[in-house]
Tab-separated table of C-alpha atoms in Angstrom:
chain	number	residue	atom	x	y	z
X	182	MET	CA	83.463	91.153	128.450
X	183	SER	CA	81.889	88.155	130.183
X	184	GLU	CA	79.562	86.332	128.308
X	185	LYS	CA	76.002	86.403	129.168
X	186	THR	CA	74.269	84.247	131.647
X	187	PRO	CA	71.495	81.825	129.594
X	188	VAL	CA	68.054	81.880	131.668
X	189	ASP	CA	64.930	79.893	130.137
X	190	PHE	CA	61.523	80.659	131.264
X	191	TRP	CA	58.440	79.341	130.243
X	192	PHE	CA	55.267	81.068	130.532
X	193	ASP	CA	51.215	80.959	130.723
X	194	PRO	CA	50.676	84.153	130.946
X	195	LEU	CA	47.452	83.623	133.205
X	196	CYS	CA	49.616	82.938	135.683
X	197	PRO	CA	50.597	85.814	138.829
X	198	TRP	CA	52.819	83.266	140.499
X	199	ALA	CA	54.978	82.887	137.258
X	200	TRP	CA	54.074	87.127	136.506
X	201	MET	CA	55.975	87.673	139.618
X	202	THR	CA	58.959	85.416	139.208
X	203	SER	CA	58.958	86.972	135.593
X	204	ARG	CA	59.431	90.624	137.082
X	205	TRP	CA	62.160	89.314	139.319
X	206	VAL	CA	63.919	88.210	136.361
X	207	LEU	CA	64.057	91.093	134.881
X	208	GLU	CA	65.014	92.606	137.553
X	209	VAL	CA	67.584	90.681	137.950
X	210	GLU	CA	68.745	91.439	134.734
X	211	LYS	CA	69.149	95.251	135.196
X	212	ALA	CA	72.655	94.415	137.748
X	213	ARG	CA	73.569	90.851	135.344
X	214	ASP	CA	73.898	90.016	132.379
X	215	LEU	CA	71.427	87.745	131.259
X	216	ASP	CA	70.394	86.441	128.104
X	217	ILE	CA	66.411	86.003	128.891
X	218	ARG	CA	64.895	83.925	126.548
X	219	TRP	CA	61.129	83.465	126.480
X	220	HIS	CA	58.731	80.242	125.471
X	221	VAL	CA	55.201	79.691	126.017
X	222	MET	CA	53.775	77.096	128.425
X	223	SER	CA	50.280	76.611	128.623
X	224	LEU	CA	48.151	75.532	131.796
X	225	ALA	CA	45.438	74.323	129.267
X	226	VAL	CA	47.438	71.168	127.952
X	227	LEU	CA	48.966	70.979	131.155
X	228	ASN	CA	46.554	70.748	133.345
X	229	GLU	CA	44.537	68.448	130.132
X	230	PRO	CA	45.436	64.870	131.516
X	231	ARG	CA	43.416	65.958	134.645
X	232	ILE	CA	40.330	68.264	133.856
X	233	ASP	CA	37.429	65.473	134.669
X	234	GLU	CA	38.213	65.565	138.551
X	235	MET	CA	38.705	69.379	138.759
X	236	PRO	CA	36.192	72.056	140.250
X	237	GLU	CA	33.709	72.753	137.726
X	238	GLU	CA	34.945	76.849	138.098
X	239	TYR	CA	38.775	75.158	137.487
X	240	ARG	CA	38.000	73.332	134.909
X	241	GLU	CA	36.078	76.003	132.685
X	242	LEU	CA	38.512	78.166	133.211
X	243	MET	CA	40.610	75.901	131.393
X	244	GLU	CA	38.835	74.701	128.660
X	245	THR	CA	37.587	78.399	127.512
X	246	THR	CA	39.654	81.093	128.548
X	247	ALA	CA	43.077	79.673	129.416
X	248	TRP	CA	43.577	79.079	126.056
X	249	ALA	CA	43.581	83.258	124.243
X	250	PRO	CA	46.428	84.489	125.821
X	251	VAL	CA	48.636	81.513	125.405
X	252	ARG	CA	47.462	81.564	121.727
X	253	VAL	CA	47.600	85.159	121.083
X	254	VAL	CA	51.571	84.499	121.637
X	255	VAL	CA	52.505	81.691	119.804
X	256	ALA	CA	51.181	83.298	116.186
X	257	ALA	CA	52.951	86.933	117.271
X	258	GLN	CA	56.096	84.264	117.697
X	259	GLN	CA	55.383	82.690	114.926
X	260	LYS	CA	54.790	85.670	112.620
X	261	HIS	CA	57.025	88.426	114.257
X	262	GLY	CA	60.139	86.799	115.452
X	263	ASP	CA	60.850	85.383	119.295
X	264	GLU	CA	62.135	89.006	120.612
X	265	VAL	CA	58.121	89.793	121.075
X	266	VAL	CA	57.303	87.000	123.347
X	267	GLY	CA	59.140	89.007	125.936
X	268	PRO	CA	57.484	92.343	125.521
X	269	LEU	CA	53.885	91.465	125.005
X	270	TYR	CA	54.609	88.750	127.897
X	271	THR	CA	55.135	92.067	129.864
X	272	ALA	CA	51.669	93.897	128.323
X	273	LEU	CA	49.173	90.913	128.927
X	274	GLY	CA	50.766	91.004	132.767
X	275	THR	CA	50.815	94.201	133.272
X	276	ARG	CA	47.074	93.982	132.294
X	277	PHE	CA	45.585	90.883	134.433
X	278	HIS	CA	47.767	91.524	137.043
X	279	ASN	CA	48.668	94.360	138.117
X	280	LYS	CA	45.418	96.358	136.430
X	281	GLY	CA	43.240	93.427	137.370
X	282	GLU	CA	41.860	93.000	134.223
X	283	GLY	CA	42.122	89.645	134.060
X	284	PRO	CA	42.690	87.365	130.911
X	285	THR	CA	39.675	89.569	128.970
X	286	ARG	CA	39.707	89.410	125.678
X	287	GLU	CA	39.641	93.217	125.808
X	288	ALA	CA	43.082	92.538	127.135
X	289	VAL	CA	44.526	90.138	125.299
X	290	ALA	CA	43.017	93.307	121.941
X	291	GLY	CA	44.790	95.801	124.584
X	292	ALA	CA	48.300	94.539	125.427
X	293	LEU	CA	48.941	93.339	121.455
X	294	ALA	CA	48.287	97.484	120.707
X	295	ASP	CA	50.515	97.967	123.919
X	296	ALA	CA	53.495	96.023	122.288
X	297	GLY	CA	53.063	97.550	119.412
X	298	LEU	CA	51.965	94.703	117.341
X	299	PRO	CA	48.966	94.596	114.713
X	300	ALA	CA	45.654	94.093	116.453
X	301	GLU	CA	44.485	91.012	113.826
X	302	LEU	CA	46.688	88.663	115.765
X	303	ILE	CA	43.603	88.405	118.289
X	304	GLU	CA	42.292	86.346	115.712
X	305	TYR	CA	43.846	83.698	117.388
X	306	ALA	CA	42.774	83.497	120.355
X	307	ASP	CA	40.369	81.674	118.859
X	308	SER	CA	42.121	79.685	116.538
X	309	ASP	CA	44.399	76.792	116.585
X	310	ALA	CA	46.242	76.991	113.979
X	311	TYR	CA	49.710	77.281	115.660
X	312	ASP	CA	48.646	74.253	118.361
X	313	THR	CA	51.163	72.552	117.269
X	314	GLU	CA	53.885	74.852	118.113
X	315	LEU	CA	52.504	75.801	121.744
X	316	ARG	CA	52.049	72.069	122.689
X	317	ALA	CA	56.061	71.097	121.375
X	318	SER	CA	57.620	75.304	123.129
X	319	HIS	CA	54.510	73.615	126.039
X	320	LYS	CA	56.649	69.496	125.512
X	321	GLU	CA	60.524	71.775	126.088
X	322	GLY	CA	59.931	73.051	129.124
X	323	ILE	CA	58.149	70.457	131.087
X	324	ASP	CA	60.237	67.467	129.628
X	325	LYS	CA	63.175	69.326	131.811
X	326	VAL	CA	61.289	69.028	135.074
X	327	GLY	CA	58.192	66.392	135.032
X	328	GLN	CA	54.651	66.223	135.385
X	329	GLU	CA	54.317	67.415	138.439
X	330	VAL	CA	54.848	71.168	138.585
X	331	GLY	CA	53.793	74.316	136.846
X	332	THR	CA	54.651	77.352	135.596
X	333	PRO	CA	56.823	79.079	135.539
X	334	VAL	CA	60.096	76.891	134.324
X	335	ILE	CA	63.189	78.422	134.680
X	336	ALA	CA	65.809	76.694	133.102
X	337	VAL	CA	69.610	78.567	134.786
X	338	PRO	CA	73.340	77.111	133.804
X	339	GLY	CA	73.823	73.909	136.352
X	340	ALA	CA	76.483	71.329	137.166
X	341	ASP	CA	79.170	69.864	134.065
X	342	GLY	CA	78.440	72.813	132.135
X	343	GLY	CA	74.285	71.893	131.367
X	344	GLN	CA	71.233	73.192	132.238
X	345	ILE	CA	69.114	72.449	134.472
X	346	ALA	CA	65.458	73.505	134.919
X	347	PHE	CA	63.122	74.531	138.018
X	348	PHE	CA	59.669	74.989	138.615
X	349	GLY	CA	59.482	78.346	140.287
X	350	PRO	CA	61.284	80.379	142.072
X	351	VAL	CA	57.413	80.616	143.699
X	352	VAL	CA	57.896	83.958	145.747
X	353	THR	CA	55.632	86.925	147.047
X	354	PRO	CA	56.204	90.099	145.837
X	355	ALA	CA	58.295	89.966	143.568
X	356	PRO	CA	61.727	90.287	145.632
X	357	LYS	CA	64.069	94.595	144.337
X	358	GLY	CA	66.854	95.013	144.266
X	359	GLU	CA	69.649	93.682	146.634
X	360	GLU	CA	67.119	90.566	147.183
X	361	ALA	CA	67.071	89.884	143.263
X	362	LEU	CA	70.429	88.836	143.259
X	363	LYS	CA	70.940	87.104	145.910
X	364	LEU	CA	67.283	85.354	145.611
X	365	TRP	CA	69.265	85.506	141.940
X	366	ASP	CA	72.950	84.229	143.405
X	367	GLY	CA	71.007	81.227	145.299
X	368	THR	CA	68.939	79.508	142.659
X	369	LEU	CA	72.542	79.768	139.959
X	370	MET	CA	73.921	78.105	143.308
X	371	VAL	CA	72.036	75.023	144.110
X	372	ALA	CA	71.614	74.799	140.627
X	373	SER	CA	75.125	73.994	140.672
X	374	VAL	CA	74.758	71.067	142.840
X	375	LYS	CA	74.088	67.790	140.650
X	376	GLY	CA	71.436	66.085	142.457
X	377	PHE	CA	69.699	68.870	144.618
X	378	TYR	CA	66.100	68.699	143.193
X	379	GLU	CA	63.775	70.988	145.250
X	380	ILE	CA	63.304	73.107	148.979
X	381	LYS	CA	59.261	74.106	149.191
X	382	ARG	CA	56.809	74.681	152.119
X	383	THR	CA	52.836	75.356	152.004
X	384	ARG	CA	52.137	79.752	150.981
X	385	THR	CA	50.397	81.373	152.768
X	386	GLN	CA	50.286	84.286	151.218
X	387	GLY	CA	48.668	85.458	148.084
X	388	PRO	CA	50.137	86.462	145.075
X	389	ILE	CA	51.466	89.940	146.005
X	390	PHE	CA	50.752	92.196	142.506
X	391	ASP	CA	53.513	96.620	143.191
């Protein structure tokens, strides 16, 4: 039997771009033998050093709304195991992005129910009980790519048998079928090249949720 390809994926449920990248990875998993390991990173934590330089509306989002979803995910992980992270992320992202509910407390509570998790986990939305674990998970991901990026961070097999991490790929909408596999094969190909860092162009289209 072939060995599964390890894929580590850091996400913030708030980010629409991470959401589409995550749906692409799950599309690839339908045809390729992947071992996807989901991890939390936090846009609130990422933006702490520059919070005073941000526009007021975005600053308020980072200081308040952005904390609740990641705190609930980390609490669920700590209490119920790593295996609940992926399903809870799917439930949160579906409500936040596809259904247009946004990162409201009601959407987070609904996502817990959708994922079959205890309703009382919503209490951690306003609690710093697991912030140490949250920050450690964030640091693990961001240390692989540096501070000049956002979410998602994805780590895949690279040169010399180790892992290499990238910000992205950023894509809209999430590729399906053969296109999804082409992008996956290309990701592994560039990861296998020593010294490869980035390919980038300006985004001219917003997130497309299908």
